[in-house]
XYZ file of C-alpha atoms in Angstrom:
432
model
C -12.027 -8.206 10.523
C -8.924 -6.312 12.181
C -11.208 -7.749 15.933
C -11.262 -11.513 14.842
C -7.340 -11.176 13.798
C -5.083 -13.878 16.437
C -2.697 -11.835 18.577
C 0.096 -13.039 16.597
C 4.055 -13.186 18.383
C 6.709 -12.782 15.415
C 10.355 -14.174 17.029
C 12.754 -12.516 14.451
C 16.454 -11.251 14.303
C 15.957 -7.662 13.233
C 14.469 -4.962 14.184
C 10.978 -2.793 12.610
C 11.786 0.230 10.781
C 10.047 1.560 8.574
C 12.476 3.163 6.715
C 15.119 0.372 7.461
C 16.986 -1.691 4.785
C 15.141 -4.435 6.016
C 11.773 -4.041 5.686
C 10.431 -7.620 4.798
C 8.608 -8.353 7.683
C 7.028 -4.581 8.890
C 5.640 -4.964 4.714
C 4.388 -7.981 6.329
C 2.594 -7.341 9.184
C 1.181 -3.825 7.985
C -2.049 -5.821 7.001
C -2.307 -7.086 10.987
C -3.966 -5.147 13.784
C -1.290 -3.287 15.274
C -2.467 -4.061 18.298
C -2.240 -7.931 18.083
C 1.248 -8.193 16.908
C 4.255 -8.498 19.257
C 8.277 -9.089 18.423
C 11.436 -10.347 20.179
C 14.233 -9.477 18.311
C 17.639 -9.974 18.303
C 19.918 -7.485 16.886
C 20.610 -4.088 17.532
C 18.520 -0.902 17.593
C 15.614 -0.043 19.061
C 12.386 0.054 16.631
C 10.753 2.805 14.690
C 7.566 1.538 12.818
C 3.840 1.794 13.044
C 2.863 -1.922 12.107
C 3.672 -2.723 16.379
C 4.473 -1.480 19.387
C 5.351 -4.497 21.621
C 8.974 -5.059 21.546
C 11.208 -7.364 23.360
C 15.119 -7.384 23.138
C 17.835 -10.022 23.728
C 21.041 -8.266 23.945
C 23.826 -10.177 22.427
C 26.531 -7.743 23.613
C 24.694 -8.367 27.044
C 24.371 -11.964 26.329
C 28.100 -12.324 25.171
C 28.788 -10.467 28.924
C 26.302 -13.041 30.925
C 29.292 -15.811 29.948
C 31.159 -13.844 32.102
C 28.886 -12.198 35.013
C 25.618 -14.744 34.805
C 24.185 -11.247 36.132
C 23.612 -9.466 33.592
C 20.390 -8.143 32.487
C 20.021 -9.357 28.646
C 16.275 -8.423 28.091
C 14.142 -6.040 28.572
C 11.613 -4.405 26.731
C 11.717 -1.614 24.115
C 10.270 1.561 23.257
C 8.961 1.447 19.759
C 10.701 4.779 18.999
C 14.798 5.602 17.147
C 17.044 6.162 19.245
C 19.563 8.601 18.148
C 21.840 7.966 21.561
C 25.569 7.839 20.275
C 25.049 4.935 22.169
C 22.874 3.130 20.656
C 24.769 4.534 17.356
C 27.658 2.605 18.668
C 26.338 -1.005 19.519
C 24.542 -0.904 16.238
C 27.989 0.126 14.454
C 29.922 -2.712 16.346
C 27.623 -4.968 15.703
C 27.573 -4.941 11.854
C 31.185 -5.101 11.829
C 31.361 -8.257 13.414
C 28.581 -9.103 11.370
C 29.094 -7.877 8.330
C 28.510 -10.609 5.342
C 32.788 -10.833 4.705
C 33.227 -13.035 8.136
C 34.590 -16.252 8.437
C 32.695 -19.092 8.970
C 34.539 -19.461 12.399
C 33.136 -16.796 13.286
C 29.801 -17.864 12.932
C 30.547 -21.154 15.762
C 32.296 -18.465 17.927
C 29.012 -16.669 17.977
C 27.131 -19.812 18.242
C 28.743 -20.857 20.936
C 27.795 -17.493 22.724
C 24.660 -17.852 22.330
C 25.054 -21.524 23.470
C 26.055 -20.154 26.728
C 25.501 -17.163 27.055
C 21.922 -16.581 29.197
C 18.790 -15.489 27.853
C 16.004 -17.633 29.229
C 14.664 -15.057 30.878
C 11.684 -14.505 33.670
C 11.660 -11.000 31.928
C 11.542 -12.630 28.516
C 8.285 -15.508 30.055
C 6.981 -12.393 31.567
C 6.666 -10.794 27.689
C 5.482 -13.583 26.409
C 3.062 -14.195 29.452
C 1.172 -11.035 29.558
C 0.882 -10.591 25.457
C -0.494 -13.892 25.522
C -0.501 -15.018 22.209
C -2.811 -17.236 19.487
C -0.399 -17.987 16.705
C 3.468 -18.090 16.559
C 5.296 -16.325 13.620
C 8.529 -18.076 13.401
C 11.261 -16.690 9.395
C 13.907 -19.461 9.198
C 17.534 -17.983 10.003
C 20.781 -19.808 8.955
C 21.832 -19.321 12.367
C 21.276 -22.187 15.102
C 21.086 -20.135 17.704
C 17.485 -18.042 16.497
C 15.853 -21.436 15.832
C 17.142 -22.658 19.591
C 15.700 -19.214 20.745
C 12.464 -19.757 18.610
C 12.114 -23.628 19.744
C 12.806 -22.554 23.014
C 9.296 -20.193 23.025
C 7.148 -22.698 20.823
C 7.977 -25.216 23.765
C 6.616 -23.001 26.323
C 3.602 -21.159 25.160
C 2.564 -24.989 23.018
C 0.523 -22.242 20.185
C 0.572 -22.834 16.696
C 3.244 -22.098 14.841
C 3.633 -20.891 10.609
C 7.400 -20.690 9.643
C 8.593 -18.647 6.756
C 11.769 -19.790 4.352
C 12.941 -17.286 2.530
C 16.427 -18.583 1.550
C 18.125 -21.448 0.988
C 18.527 -22.560 5.355
C 18.550 -26.076 4.944
C 20.643 -27.255 1.983
C 24.491 -28.124 2.265
C 24.564 -26.899 -1.380
C 25.904 -23.522 0.311
C 28.301 -24.716 2.257
C 31.354 -25.002 -0.403
C 34.584 -26.857 0.341
C 34.343 -25.892 4.269
C 34.093 -28.451 6.200
C 33.345 -25.457 9.065
C 30.649 -24.658 6.948
C 29.232 -28.350 6.753
C 29.846 -28.881 11.018
C 26.842 -25.201 11.273
C 24.904 -26.384 8.686
C 24.226 -29.645 10.050
C 23.966 -27.834 13.467
C 21.180 -26.014 12.076
C 19.355 -28.588 9.931
C 19.146 -30.002 13.289
C 17.160 -26.710 14.771
C 14.749 -26.182 11.781
C 13.952 -29.963 11.830
C 12.656 -29.365 15.011
C 11.085 -26.223 14.315
C 9.468 -27.653 11.105
C 7.689 -30.917 13.102
C 5.953 -28.190 15.141
C 5.043 -25.930 11.916
C 1.209 -26.097 11.178
C 2.122 -24.104 8.027
C 5.161 -23.060 5.924
C 5.313 -19.752 4.275
C 8.186 -19.985 1.271
C 9.068 -16.386 -1.180
C 9.544 -18.590 -4.945
C 7.801 -21.205 -6.837
C 11.725 -22.942 -6.870
C 12.592 -22.644 -2.644
C 8.673 -24.137 -3.489
C 9.156 -27.349 -5.005
C 12.227 -28.217 -3.171
C 10.763 -27.706 1.104
C 7.452 -29.206 0.147
C 9.359 -32.426 -0.978
C 12.279 -31.578 1.708
C 9.397 -31.127 4.775
C 6.455 -32.968 3.464
C 4.394 -30.699 3.510
C 2.185 -27.582 1.158
C 3.975 -24.450 1.417
C 2.202 -21.151 0.545
C 4.196 -18.021 -1.385
C 4.086 -15.448 0.565
C 5.635 -12.689 -2.200
C 6.294 -8.950 -1.147
C 3.169 -7.320 -2.403
C 2.745 -4.802 -4.604
C 0.000 -2.063 -4.667
C -0.460 -2.148 -8.762
C -2.730 1.047 -8.464
C 0.751 2.550 -8.557
C 2.449 0.351 -11.539
C 2.846 2.825 -14.940
C 0.090 2.632 -17.198
C 2.241 3.635 -20.084
C 4.614 2.082 -21.581
C 8.062 3.479 -21.011
C 10.164 4.969 -24.760
C 13.459 4.375 -24.103
C 16.502 6.990 -23.870
C 18.894 7.952 -26.278
C 21.577 6.425 -24.743
C 19.708 4.202 -23.081
C 19.961 4.372 -19.317
C 20.671 1.293 -17.377
C 21.279 1.205 -13.784
C 22.264 -0.729 -10.664
C 21.554 -0.536 -7.043
C 22.453 -3.317 -4.617
C 25.385 -4.727 -3.124
C 28.453 -5.025 -4.555
C 28.985 -8.432 -2.843
C 29.296 -12.249 -2.795
C 30.068 -12.195 -6.691
C 27.546 -9.566 -7.623
C 30.957 -7.011 -8.055
C 32.495 -9.533 -10.230
C 28.636 -9.861 -12.641
C 28.585 -5.884 -12.337
C 32.244 -5.910 -13.831
C 31.096 -8.060 -16.553
C 28.431 -5.706 -17.642
C 30.353 -2.718 -17.748
C 33.295 -4.572 -19.895
C 29.919 -5.119 -21.996
C 29.005 -1.501 -22.103
C 32.281 0.290 -22.983
C 33.124 -2.153 -25.931
C 29.421 -1.517 -26.544
C 30.402 2.545 -26.995
C 33.315 2.380 -28.053
C 31.911 4.698 -31.050
C 28.928 6.194 -29.218
C 27.880 6.442 -26.277
C 24.939 4.323 -26.703
C 24.202 2.826 -23.410
C 24.718 5.365 -19.595
C 25.316 2.782 -17.549
C 24.982 3.742 -13.228
C 25.740 1.814 -10.559
C 24.585 3.419 -6.767
C 26.131 1.038 -3.965
C 26.680 1.631 -0.369
C 29.598 -0.653 -1.176
C 33.066 1.395 -3.000
C 34.152 -0.549 -6.388
C 37.538 -1.798 -6.068
C 40.397 -2.950 -8.578
C 39.711 -3.462 -12.110
C 35.902 -2.405 -11.231
C 36.527 0.992 -9.578
C 38.849 1.538 -13.184
C 35.953 0.367 -15.249
C 33.400 2.348 -13.837
C 35.143 5.842 -14.547
C 34.878 4.693 -18.112
C 33.526 3.903 -21.171
C 29.750 5.277 -20.237
C 29.646 3.400 -17.258
C 29.951 5.742 -13.647
C 30.122 4.928 -9.958
C 27.605 7.182 -7.907
C 28.107 5.557 -4.891
C 24.838 5.225 -2.749
C 21.570 6.913 -2.323
C 18.170 7.077 0.518
C 15.845 4.696 -0.742
C 13.293 7.211 -1.187
C 15.842 8.312 -4.109
C 16.276 4.968 -5.433
C 12.979 4.366 -6.435
C 13.316 7.678 -8.193
C 16.097 6.540 -10.317
C 14.694 3.502 -10.997
C 11.516 4.759 -12.415
C 14.064 6.813 -14.795
C 15.779 4.337 -15.980
C 15.074 1.968 -19.463
C 16.701 -0.910 -17.921
C 17.916 -2.163 -14.697
C 20.335 -4.927 -13.968
C 19.835 -7.771 -12.123
C 23.433 -9.290 -10.784
C 24.126 -12.665 -9.230
C 27.108 -14.986 -9.563
C 27.738 -16.784 -11.911
C 30.792 -18.633 -11.289
C 32.928 -19.323 -8.037
C 31.969 -19.532 -4.108
C 28.813 -17.774 -4.661
C 27.168 -19.142 -7.508
C 25.037 -20.458 -5.197
C 24.022 -17.884 -2.674
C 20.747 -16.391 -3.659
C 19.326 -20.579 -4.701
C 16.363 -20.542 -2.712
C 16.240 -16.354 -2.453
C 13.627 -13.901 -3.767
C 15.404 -10.785 -3.762
C 13.303 -7.355 -3.184
C 15.290 -5.751 -5.576
C 12.955 -7.561 -8.339
C 9.528 -6.185 -7.676
C 10.916 -2.491 -6.824
C 12.711 -2.924 -10.586
C 8.767 -4.613 -11.377
C 7.393 -1.138 -10.334
C 9.694 0.803 -12.128
C 7.769 -0.091 -15.399
C 11.587 -0.832 -16.974
C 13.113 -3.751 -18.549
C 14.689 -6.366 -16.692
C 18.702 -7.635 -17.440
C 19.035 -9.897 -15.289
C 22.364 -12.350 -15.075
C 22.754 -15.268 -13.007
C 22.739 -18.908 -13.042
C 18.789 -20.517 -14.464
C 19.068 -22.916 -11.730
C 18.350 -19.967 -8.897
C 15.347 -19.323 -7.452
C 14.943 -15.640 -8.816
C 16.488 -15.914 -12.149
C 14.080 -19.319 -12.355
C 11.011 -17.374 -11.242
C 11.677 -14.246 -14.141
C 12.086 -17.145 -17.024
C 9.260 -18.907 -16.045
C 7.725 -15.498 -15.854
C 9.130 -14.086 -18.764
C 9.842 -10.927 -17.012
C 13.190 -10.227 -17.841
C 15.837 -10.512 -20.114
C 17.913 -13.127 -19.430
C 21.883 -14.092 -19.384
C 22.951 -16.802 -18.045
C 26.472 -17.178 -19.285
C 29.141 -13.911 -18.914
C 30.144 -14.322 -22.675
C 26.886 -13.557 -23.981
C 25.743 -10.068 -21.753
C 27.384 -8.010 -24.890
C 25.322 -9.462 -27.446
C 22.385 -9.164 -25.222
C 22.709 -6.122 -24.771
C 23.949 -4.713 -28.230
C 20.382 -6.412 -29.243
C 18.833 -4.535 -27.030
C 20.188 -1.569 -29.009
C 19.509 -2.449 -32.023
C 15.772 -3.386 -30.900
C 14.478 -0.425 -28.269
C 11.335 -2.043 -28.964
C 12.227 -5.164 -27.110
C 13.154 -2.662 -23.831
C 9.455 -1.670 -24.016
C 8.155 -4.703 -24.602
C 10.138 -6.489 -21.818
C 9.527 -3.162 -19.413
C 5.685 -4.182 -20.413
C 6.510 -7.875 -18.925
C 8.015 -6.733 -15.979
C 5.301 -4.585 -15.246
C 2.532 -7.542 -16.050
C 4.052 -10.037 -13.943
C 3.813 -7.934 -10.945
C 0.749 -7.248 -11.200
C 0.111 -11.228 -11.797
C 1.889 -12.645 -9.079
C 2.740 -9.758 -6.741
C -0.755 -7.951 -6.336
C -0.652 -6.372 -3.150
C -4.688 -7.359 -2.225
C -4.103 -10.472 -3.148
C -1.085 -11.540 -1.235
C -2.487 -9.714 2.076
C -5.673 -12.281 1.410
C -3.712 -15.137 1.099
C -1.550 -14.263 4.150
C -4.774 -13.448 6.587
C -6.740 -16.434 5.474
C -3.073 -18.938 5.907
C -3.369 -17.586 9.004
C -6.282 -17.431 10.800
C -7.337 -20.801 9.272
C -4.298 -22.041 11.757
C -5.663 -20.871 15.424
C -9.143 -21.834 13.877
C -7.454 -25.974 13.370
C -5.530 -25.218 16.706
């Protein structure tokens, strides 16, 4: 089968690293023949993956310098070996500092101007594409204009079939809030996305709610491409809850999630006033501040800092309840409107009961409600009552742990996901 797979060129932002934080695309292409996939990317860092060994990087720092010095080399072929050099680490840290999750829209627009004025349409880029000679382009859609411009340029040059992948709300105005600059940036982005969709042969999305909305907007019949699970590794036996009940949160404390975690910690402290019925542990690379920091040091709540990915999996498996948290109020309420957190599939694999807090109309919570795969709370005022009910009825914890596993088997079976993906990709080249 692998010999018949088309040569796919992936046009993405993040570097592929098998042990990195962003592993969605490497996981998707782990089923592909590594000789028949190549990647063009723009972020700092060097690749370290078994999935592919042909890479071309457009260096953002160099693109910035090229505005003032046009002779600057802005792109090159890179090797599939992770670099631990101080220079490489410094470049990654500088990029993370410039473009962390809390940056302003003004900074985003300045970044777009850098890519608009800088030099990235180079002979080296065209030679890499020509040498690989792709039969198909795989194009993830991002919330940045410059990437859509790069992708549309390569689409025009190659004239090859295009498969797009939308895994978030990278089109509507609903995430813009009240900032006029956000609307300007989103309008600019929509122009690029419309052009991508015009050339798109097949669209993949990540959740049912997203499919419904994008099918209507783009008049297409998209396919859901979700994260796959090795179902053989799923728990075979139902969990019996510990005493006290072990509840964990493993994730970021930003974009409103800190507020939700804070409300859960308050509820746990109230429940534990007479005796410790729940032990709530938070694992995150983000340091809690203010009231949250105080809450996570009392009443059965603990902040445990950051841990490795392998350790996170072990922590989730040893828990009774895993917390899925999104913002219920404020500017970040729609941050996950059309996304699907890979954390959910990790939670399904753990066999623990998923306790989800978030708006019912965002894609991940909508999915959990449709599948009855979690105990869902859509109002901060209901958190304590729902947790008390689980404490009083531990059989519910076991029941929803089983339902989470069943959802993983039903919708995330690796064999089914891979088969759907390969079939759709091959059809695009055959049709062309």
